[in-house]
Short mmCIF file of N, CA and C in Angstrom, two decimals:
data_model
loop_
_atom_site.label_atom_id
_atom_site.label_comp_id
_atom_site.label_asym_id
_atom_site.label_seq_id
_atom_site.Cartn_x
_atom_site.Cartn_y
_atom_site.Cartn_z
N UNK A 1 1.29 59.03 -8.78
CA UNK A 1 1.40 57.72 -9.42
C UNK A 1 2.47 57.78 -10.50
N UNK A 2 3.20 56.73 -10.64
CA UNK A 2 4.24 56.71 -11.66
C UNK A 2 3.67 56.32 -13.02
N UNK A 3 4.51 56.35 -14.05
CA UNK A 3 4.05 56.03 -15.41
C UNK A 3 3.46 54.64 -15.50
N UNK A 4 4.06 53.69 -14.80
CA UNK A 4 3.58 52.31 -14.86
C UNK A 4 2.18 52.16 -14.26
N UNK A 5 1.93 52.84 -13.12
CA UNK A 5 0.61 52.73 -12.49
C UNK A 5 -0.46 53.43 -13.33
N UNK A 6 -0.09 54.42 -14.14
CA UNK A 6 -1.05 55.07 -15.02
C UNK A 6 -1.58 54.14 -16.10
N UNK A 7 -0.84 53.08 -16.40
CA UNK A 7 -1.28 52.11 -17.40
C UNK A 7 -2.22 51.07 -16.81
N UNK A 8 -2.18 50.93 -15.49
CA UNK A 8 -3.04 49.96 -14.83
C UNK A 8 -4.43 50.57 -14.59
N UNK A 9 -5.47 49.75 -14.58
CA UNK A 9 -6.82 50.30 -14.43
C UNK A 9 -7.09 50.79 -13.01
N UNK A 10 -8.10 51.60 -12.90
CA UNK A 10 -8.66 51.97 -11.61
C UNK A 10 -9.87 51.06 -11.40
N UNK A 11 -9.89 50.36 -10.29
CA UNK A 11 -10.99 49.46 -9.98
C UNK A 11 -12.06 50.22 -9.22
N UNK A 12 -13.29 50.19 -9.74
CA UNK A 12 -14.45 50.76 -9.06
C UNK A 12 -15.30 49.59 -8.60
N UNK A 13 -15.58 49.54 -7.31
CA UNK A 13 -16.29 48.40 -6.74
C UNK A 13 -17.54 48.85 -6.00
N UNK A 14 -18.63 48.12 -6.22
CA UNK A 14 -19.88 48.34 -5.49
C UNK A 14 -20.60 47.02 -5.41
N UNK A 15 -21.57 46.96 -4.51
CA UNK A 15 -22.38 45.75 -4.40
C UNK A 15 -23.38 45.65 -5.54
N UNK A 16 -23.65 46.75 -6.18
CA UNK A 16 -24.62 46.78 -7.28
C UNK A 16 -24.24 47.83 -8.30
N UNK A 17 -25.22 48.61 -8.73
CA UNK A 17 -24.97 49.59 -9.79
C UNK A 17 -24.92 51.04 -9.29
N UNK A 18 -25.11 51.25 -8.01
CA UNK A 18 -25.09 52.61 -7.47
C UNK A 18 -23.76 53.32 -7.68
N UNK A 19 -22.68 52.57 -7.70
CA UNK A 19 -21.36 53.14 -7.90
C UNK A 19 -21.11 53.64 -9.31
N UNK A 20 -22.03 53.36 -10.21
CA UNK A 20 -21.87 53.87 -11.58
C UNK A 20 -21.87 55.39 -11.61
N UNK A 21 -22.53 56.03 -10.63
CA UNK A 21 -22.49 57.49 -10.56
C UNK A 21 -21.09 57.97 -10.20
N UNK A 22 -20.40 57.24 -9.34
CA UNK A 22 -19.02 57.57 -8.99
C UNK A 22 -18.12 57.36 -10.21
N UNK A 23 -18.34 56.27 -10.92
CA UNK A 23 -17.56 55.98 -12.12
C UNK A 23 -17.74 57.08 -13.16
N UNK A 24 -18.96 57.53 -13.35
CA UNK A 24 -19.23 58.58 -14.34
C UNK A 24 -18.43 59.84 -14.02
N UNK A 25 -18.43 60.25 -12.77
CA UNK A 25 -17.69 61.45 -12.39
C UNK A 25 -16.18 61.24 -12.49
N UNK A 26 -15.71 60.05 -12.14
CA UNK A 26 -14.27 59.76 -12.25
C UNK A 26 -13.82 59.83 -13.70
N UNK A 27 -14.66 59.37 -14.61
CA UNK A 27 -14.31 59.43 -16.04
C UNK A 27 -14.23 60.87 -16.53
N UNK A 28 -15.07 61.74 -15.98
CA UNK A 28 -15.01 63.15 -16.34
C UNK A 28 -13.69 63.75 -15.86
N UNK A 29 -13.30 63.42 -14.64
CA UNK A 29 -12.07 63.97 -14.06
C UNK A 29 -10.80 63.36 -14.64
N UNK A 30 -10.88 62.10 -15.06
CA UNK A 30 -9.70 61.39 -15.58
C UNK A 30 -10.04 60.68 -16.89
N UNK A 31 -10.29 61.44 -17.95
CA UNK A 31 -10.76 60.83 -19.20
C UNK A 31 -9.74 59.90 -19.86
N UNK A 32 -8.48 60.04 -19.54
CA UNK A 32 -7.45 59.20 -20.17
C UNK A 32 -7.17 57.91 -19.40
N UNK A 33 -7.81 57.74 -18.26
CA UNK A 33 -7.57 56.54 -17.46
C UNK A 33 -8.53 55.42 -17.85
N UNK A 34 -8.09 54.19 -17.62
CA UNK A 34 -8.93 53.01 -17.87
C UNK A 34 -9.54 52.58 -16.54
N UNK A 35 -10.83 52.29 -16.57
CA UNK A 35 -11.56 51.88 -15.37
C UNK A 35 -12.14 50.49 -15.57
N UNK A 36 -12.21 49.75 -14.48
CA UNK A 36 -12.91 48.47 -14.46
C UNK A 36 -13.95 48.58 -13.35
N UNK A 37 -15.22 48.39 -13.70
CA UNK A 37 -16.30 48.45 -12.72
C UNK A 37 -16.71 47.04 -12.34
N UNK A 38 -16.72 46.76 -11.05
CA UNK A 38 -17.12 45.44 -10.56
C UNK A 38 -18.33 45.63 -9.65
N UNK A 39 -19.44 45.02 -10.03
CA UNK A 39 -20.65 45.01 -9.21
C UNK A 39 -20.80 43.60 -8.67
N UNK A 40 -20.82 43.47 -7.37
CA UNK A 40 -20.94 42.15 -6.73
C UNK A 40 -22.41 41.75 -6.66
N UNK A 41 -23.03 41.65 -7.82
CA UNK A 41 -24.46 41.35 -7.84
C UNK A 41 -24.78 39.93 -7.37
N UNK A 42 -23.80 39.04 -7.35
CA UNK A 42 -24.04 37.69 -6.84
C UNK A 42 -24.31 37.72 -5.33
N UNK A 43 -23.78 38.72 -4.64
CA UNK A 43 -23.96 38.82 -3.19
C UNK A 43 -24.91 39.96 -2.80
N UNK A 44 -25.48 40.64 -3.77
CA UNK A 44 -26.38 41.76 -3.54
C UNK A 44 -27.71 41.26 -2.97
N UNK A 45 -28.32 41.94 -2.02
CA UNK A 45 -27.91 43.18 -1.35
C UNK A 45 -27.05 42.89 -0.12
N UNK A 46 -26.08 43.74 0.11
CA UNK A 46 -25.18 43.56 1.25
C UNK A 46 -25.88 43.74 2.59
N UNK A 47 -26.92 44.55 2.63
CA UNK A 47 -27.61 44.81 3.88
C UNK A 47 -28.22 43.59 4.53
N UNK A 48 -28.45 42.54 3.74
CA UNK A 48 -29.06 41.31 4.27
C UNK A 48 -28.03 40.36 4.90
N UNK A 49 -26.76 40.63 4.73
CA UNK A 49 -25.69 39.75 5.23
C UNK A 49 -25.39 40.01 6.71
N UNK A 50 -24.92 38.97 7.39
CA UNK A 50 -24.33 39.13 8.72
C UNK A 50 -22.95 39.75 8.51
N UNK A 51 -22.55 40.67 9.36
CA UNK A 51 -21.29 41.40 9.16
C UNK A 51 -20.05 40.51 9.02
N UNK A 52 -19.84 39.52 9.90
CA UNK A 52 -18.62 38.70 9.75
C UNK A 52 -18.55 37.96 8.41
N UNK A 53 -19.67 37.43 7.96
CA UNK A 53 -19.70 36.70 6.68
C UNK A 53 -19.47 37.64 5.51
N UNK A 54 -20.05 38.83 5.57
CA UNK A 54 -19.87 39.80 4.49
C UNK A 54 -18.42 40.28 4.44
N UNK A 55 -17.84 40.53 5.58
CA UNK A 55 -16.44 40.97 5.63
C UNK A 55 -15.54 39.91 5.02
N UNK A 56 -15.74 38.67 5.40
CA UNK A 56 -14.94 37.56 4.84
C UNK A 56 -15.13 37.45 3.33
N UNK A 57 -16.38 37.60 2.88
CA UNK A 57 -16.69 37.52 1.45
C UNK A 57 -15.96 38.61 0.67
N UNK A 58 -16.04 39.85 1.14
CA UNK A 58 -15.42 40.97 0.42
C UNK A 58 -13.90 40.84 0.41
N UNK A 59 -13.32 40.45 1.53
CA UNK A 59 -11.86 40.27 1.59
C UNK A 59 -11.40 39.20 0.60
N UNK A 60 -12.12 38.09 0.55
CA UNK A 60 -11.77 37.02 -0.39
C UNK A 60 -11.94 37.49 -1.84
N UNK A 61 -13.03 38.20 -2.10
CA UNK A 61 -13.28 38.71 -3.45
C UNK A 61 -12.16 39.66 -3.88
N UNK A 62 -11.75 40.55 -2.99
CA UNK A 62 -10.67 41.48 -3.34
C UNK A 62 -9.35 40.78 -3.56
N UNK A 63 -9.11 39.69 -2.85
CA UNK A 63 -7.90 38.92 -3.12
C UNK A 63 -7.86 38.47 -4.56
N UNK A 64 -9.00 38.01 -5.07
CA UNK A 64 -9.09 37.57 -6.47
C UNK A 64 -9.02 38.75 -7.44
N UNK A 65 -9.73 39.83 -7.13
CA UNK A 65 -9.76 40.99 -8.02
C UNK A 65 -8.38 41.64 -8.17
N UNK A 66 -7.69 41.81 -7.06
CA UNK A 66 -6.37 42.44 -7.12
C UNK A 66 -5.38 41.57 -7.87
N UNK A 67 -5.47 40.27 -7.67
CA UNK A 67 -4.57 39.35 -8.38
C UNK A 67 -4.85 39.37 -9.88
N UNK A 68 -6.12 39.36 -10.23
CA UNK A 68 -6.50 39.26 -11.65
C UNK A 68 -6.34 40.58 -12.40
N UNK A 69 -6.77 41.68 -11.78
CA UNK A 69 -6.82 42.97 -12.49
C UNK A 69 -5.59 43.84 -12.28
N UNK A 70 -4.86 43.64 -11.20
CA UNK A 70 -3.67 44.45 -10.88
C UNK A 70 -3.97 45.95 -10.99
N UNK A 71 -5.03 46.44 -10.33
CA UNK A 71 -5.37 47.86 -10.47
C UNK A 71 -4.36 48.77 -9.78
N UNK A 72 -4.28 50.00 -10.26
CA UNK A 72 -3.41 51.00 -9.64
C UNK A 72 -4.00 51.46 -8.31
N UNK A 73 -5.32 51.49 -8.22
CA UNK A 73 -6.04 51.94 -7.04
C UNK A 73 -7.42 51.29 -7.07
N UNK A 74 -8.01 51.09 -5.90
CA UNK A 74 -9.37 50.56 -5.81
C UNK A 74 -10.25 51.57 -5.11
N UNK A 75 -11.35 51.92 -5.75
CA UNK A 75 -12.33 52.83 -5.17
C UNK A 75 -13.50 51.99 -4.70
N UNK A 76 -13.78 52.04 -3.41
CA UNK A 76 -14.90 51.31 -2.84
C UNK A 76 -16.10 52.25 -2.87
N UNK A 77 -16.89 52.15 -3.94
CA UNK A 77 -18.02 53.05 -4.17
C UNK A 77 -19.29 52.50 -3.55
N UNK A 78 -19.13 51.86 -2.40
CA UNK A 78 -20.24 51.21 -1.69
C UNK A 78 -20.11 51.60 -0.23
N UNK A 79 -21.11 52.29 0.29
CA UNK A 79 -21.05 52.73 1.69
C UNK A 79 -20.92 51.56 2.65
N UNK A 80 -21.68 50.49 2.41
CA UNK A 80 -21.63 49.33 3.30
C UNK A 80 -20.23 48.73 3.32
N UNK A 81 -19.66 48.49 2.15
CA UNK A 81 -18.31 47.91 2.09
C UNK A 81 -17.28 48.87 2.67
N UNK A 82 -17.42 50.16 2.38
CA UNK A 82 -16.46 51.14 2.90
C UNK A 82 -16.43 51.13 4.43
N UNK A 83 -17.60 51.17 5.04
CA UNK A 83 -17.64 51.24 6.50
C UNK A 83 -17.27 49.92 7.16
N UNK A 84 -17.50 48.82 6.48
CA UNK A 84 -17.25 47.51 7.08
C UNK A 84 -15.83 47.01 6.90
N UNK A 85 -15.27 47.16 5.71
CA UNK A 85 -14.01 46.45 5.44
C UNK A 85 -12.84 47.30 4.94
N UNK A 86 -12.99 48.59 4.77
CA UNK A 86 -11.87 49.32 4.17
C UNK A 86 -10.61 49.22 5.04
N UNK A 87 -10.76 49.26 6.35
CA UNK A 87 -9.61 49.10 7.23
C UNK A 87 -8.97 47.73 7.10
N UNK A 88 -9.79 46.70 7.02
CA UNK A 88 -9.29 45.33 6.87
C UNK A 88 -8.63 45.14 5.51
N UNK A 89 -9.18 45.77 4.47
CA UNK A 89 -8.56 45.69 3.14
C UNK A 89 -7.17 46.33 3.16
N UNK A 90 -7.07 47.49 3.78
CA UNK A 90 -5.77 48.18 3.86
C UNK A 90 -4.76 47.35 4.65
N UNK A 91 -5.25 46.67 5.68
CA UNK A 91 -4.37 45.83 6.49
C UNK A 91 -3.93 44.57 5.74
N UNK A 92 -4.87 43.94 5.04
CA UNK A 92 -4.57 42.70 4.33
C UNK A 92 -3.73 42.94 3.08
N UNK A 93 -3.93 44.08 2.42
CA UNK A 93 -3.21 44.41 1.18
C UNK A 93 -2.47 45.74 1.37
N UNK A 94 -1.42 45.76 2.20
CA UNK A 94 -0.78 47.03 2.58
C UNK A 94 -0.10 47.78 1.44
N UNK A 95 0.22 47.14 0.36
CA UNK A 95 0.86 47.83 -0.76
C UNK A 95 -0.11 48.43 -1.75
N UNK A 96 -1.39 48.31 -1.48
CA UNK A 96 -2.41 48.77 -2.43
C UNK A 96 -3.19 49.94 -1.82
N UNK A 97 -3.58 50.88 -2.66
CA UNK A 97 -4.33 52.05 -2.21
C UNK A 97 -5.82 51.81 -2.37
N UNK A 98 -6.56 51.98 -1.27
CA UNK A 98 -8.02 51.87 -1.26
C UNK A 98 -8.60 53.22 -0.89
N UNK A 99 -9.63 53.64 -1.63
CA UNK A 99 -10.33 54.89 -1.34
C UNK A 99 -11.80 54.54 -1.15
N UNK A 100 -12.37 55.01 -0.06
CA UNK A 100 -13.79 54.75 0.21
C UNK A 100 -14.63 55.98 -0.06
N UNK A 101 -15.93 55.78 -0.14
CA UNK A 101 -16.84 56.89 -0.42
C UNK A 101 -17.30 57.61 0.83
N UNK A 102 -17.27 56.95 1.97
CA UNK A 102 -17.82 57.54 3.18
C UNK A 102 -17.11 58.83 3.58
N UNK A 103 -15.77 58.93 3.53
CA UNK A 103 -15.15 60.21 3.89
C UNK A 103 -15.61 61.39 3.04
N UNK A 104 -16.11 61.14 1.85
CA UNK A 104 -16.57 62.22 0.97
C UNK A 104 -17.86 62.85 1.46
N UNK A 105 -18.57 62.21 2.36
CA UNK A 105 -19.85 62.74 2.83
C UNK A 105 -19.66 64.02 3.64
N UNK A 106 -18.65 64.07 4.49
CA UNK A 106 -18.43 65.26 5.33
C UNK A 106 -18.14 66.51 4.50
N UNK A 107 -17.21 66.46 3.53
CA UNK A 107 -16.99 67.66 2.71
C UNK A 107 -18.22 68.04 1.89
N UNK A 108 -18.98 67.05 1.45
CA UNK A 108 -20.20 67.35 0.68
C UNK A 108 -21.19 68.11 1.56
N UNK A 109 -21.36 67.68 2.79
CA UNK A 109 -22.28 68.36 3.71
C UNK A 109 -21.80 69.77 4.01
N UNK A 110 -20.50 69.96 4.11
CA UNK A 110 -19.95 71.29 4.41
C UNK A 110 -20.20 72.28 3.28
N UNK A 111 -20.41 71.79 2.08
CA UNK A 111 -20.61 72.68 0.93
C UNK A 111 -22.07 73.04 0.68
N UNK A 112 -22.98 72.48 1.46
CA UNK A 112 -24.39 72.81 1.28
C UNK A 112 -24.77 73.96 2.20
N UNK A 113 -25.84 74.66 1.88
CA UNK A 113 -26.31 75.75 2.74
C UNK A 113 -26.76 75.22 4.09
N UNK A 114 -27.44 74.07 4.07
CA UNK A 114 -27.99 73.52 5.30
C UNK A 114 -27.00 72.67 6.08
N UNK A 115 -25.92 72.25 5.43
CA UNK A 115 -24.98 71.35 6.08
C UNK A 115 -25.46 69.91 6.06
N UNK A 116 -26.49 69.64 5.26
CA UNK A 116 -27.07 68.31 5.20
C UNK A 116 -26.96 67.73 3.79
N UNK A 117 -26.81 66.43 3.70
CA UNK A 117 -26.87 65.70 2.44
C UNK A 117 -27.68 64.44 2.67
N UNK A 118 -28.20 63.87 1.61
CA UNK A 118 -28.92 62.61 1.72
C UNK A 118 -27.99 61.48 1.33
N UNK A 119 -28.07 60.39 2.07
CA UNK A 119 -27.25 59.22 1.80
C UNK A 119 -28.15 58.00 1.81
N UNK A 120 -28.06 57.20 0.75
CA UNK A 120 -28.76 55.92 0.73
C UNK A 120 -27.86 54.92 1.42
N UNK A 121 -28.33 54.33 2.50
CA UNK A 121 -27.47 53.45 3.27
C UNK A 121 -28.27 52.33 3.92
N UNK A 122 -27.59 51.22 4.13
CA UNK A 122 -28.20 50.12 4.86
C UNK A 122 -28.17 50.45 6.35
N UNK A 123 -28.99 49.78 7.16
CA UNK A 123 -28.93 50.03 8.61
C UNK A 123 -27.53 49.80 9.20
N UNK A 124 -26.82 48.81 8.69
CA UNK A 124 -25.47 48.54 9.17
C UNK A 124 -24.51 49.68 8.88
N UNK A 125 -24.65 50.29 7.72
CA UNK A 125 -23.79 51.42 7.36
C UNK A 125 -24.06 52.60 8.28
N UNK A 126 -25.31 52.89 8.53
CA UNK A 126 -25.67 54.00 9.41
C UNK A 126 -25.13 53.75 10.82
N UNK A 127 -25.23 52.52 11.28
CA UNK A 127 -24.75 52.15 12.61
C UNK A 127 -23.24 52.33 12.74
N UNK A 128 -22.51 51.94 11.69
CA UNK A 128 -21.05 52.04 11.74
C UNK A 128 -20.61 53.47 11.55
#
């Protein structure tokens, strides 16, 4: 990231407050960075939504968030949103970097003795 992007916030997004654990760890790793946490509690819980409507909702919400906040990067700290829309977000906003939480599950499992980790997920997330 260049000097200018270091001045812009990192957007942490979740449907609720579960992503606060991701935010806490990110602050430990990057104490000099500014973070903005967005919990979409107006649409919570995501598991109750039909997939097409939820996808449309999240894409529209990110259009507003990116315009308003101008973040350097967006972290999708929500398994449901990561599995459902991260590809569509990258396609719709090609100049912006999106990082999801789901890819982190495989390395986490590889570091355990059993090769297993627990994940709190909606049925839709597990299916995808």
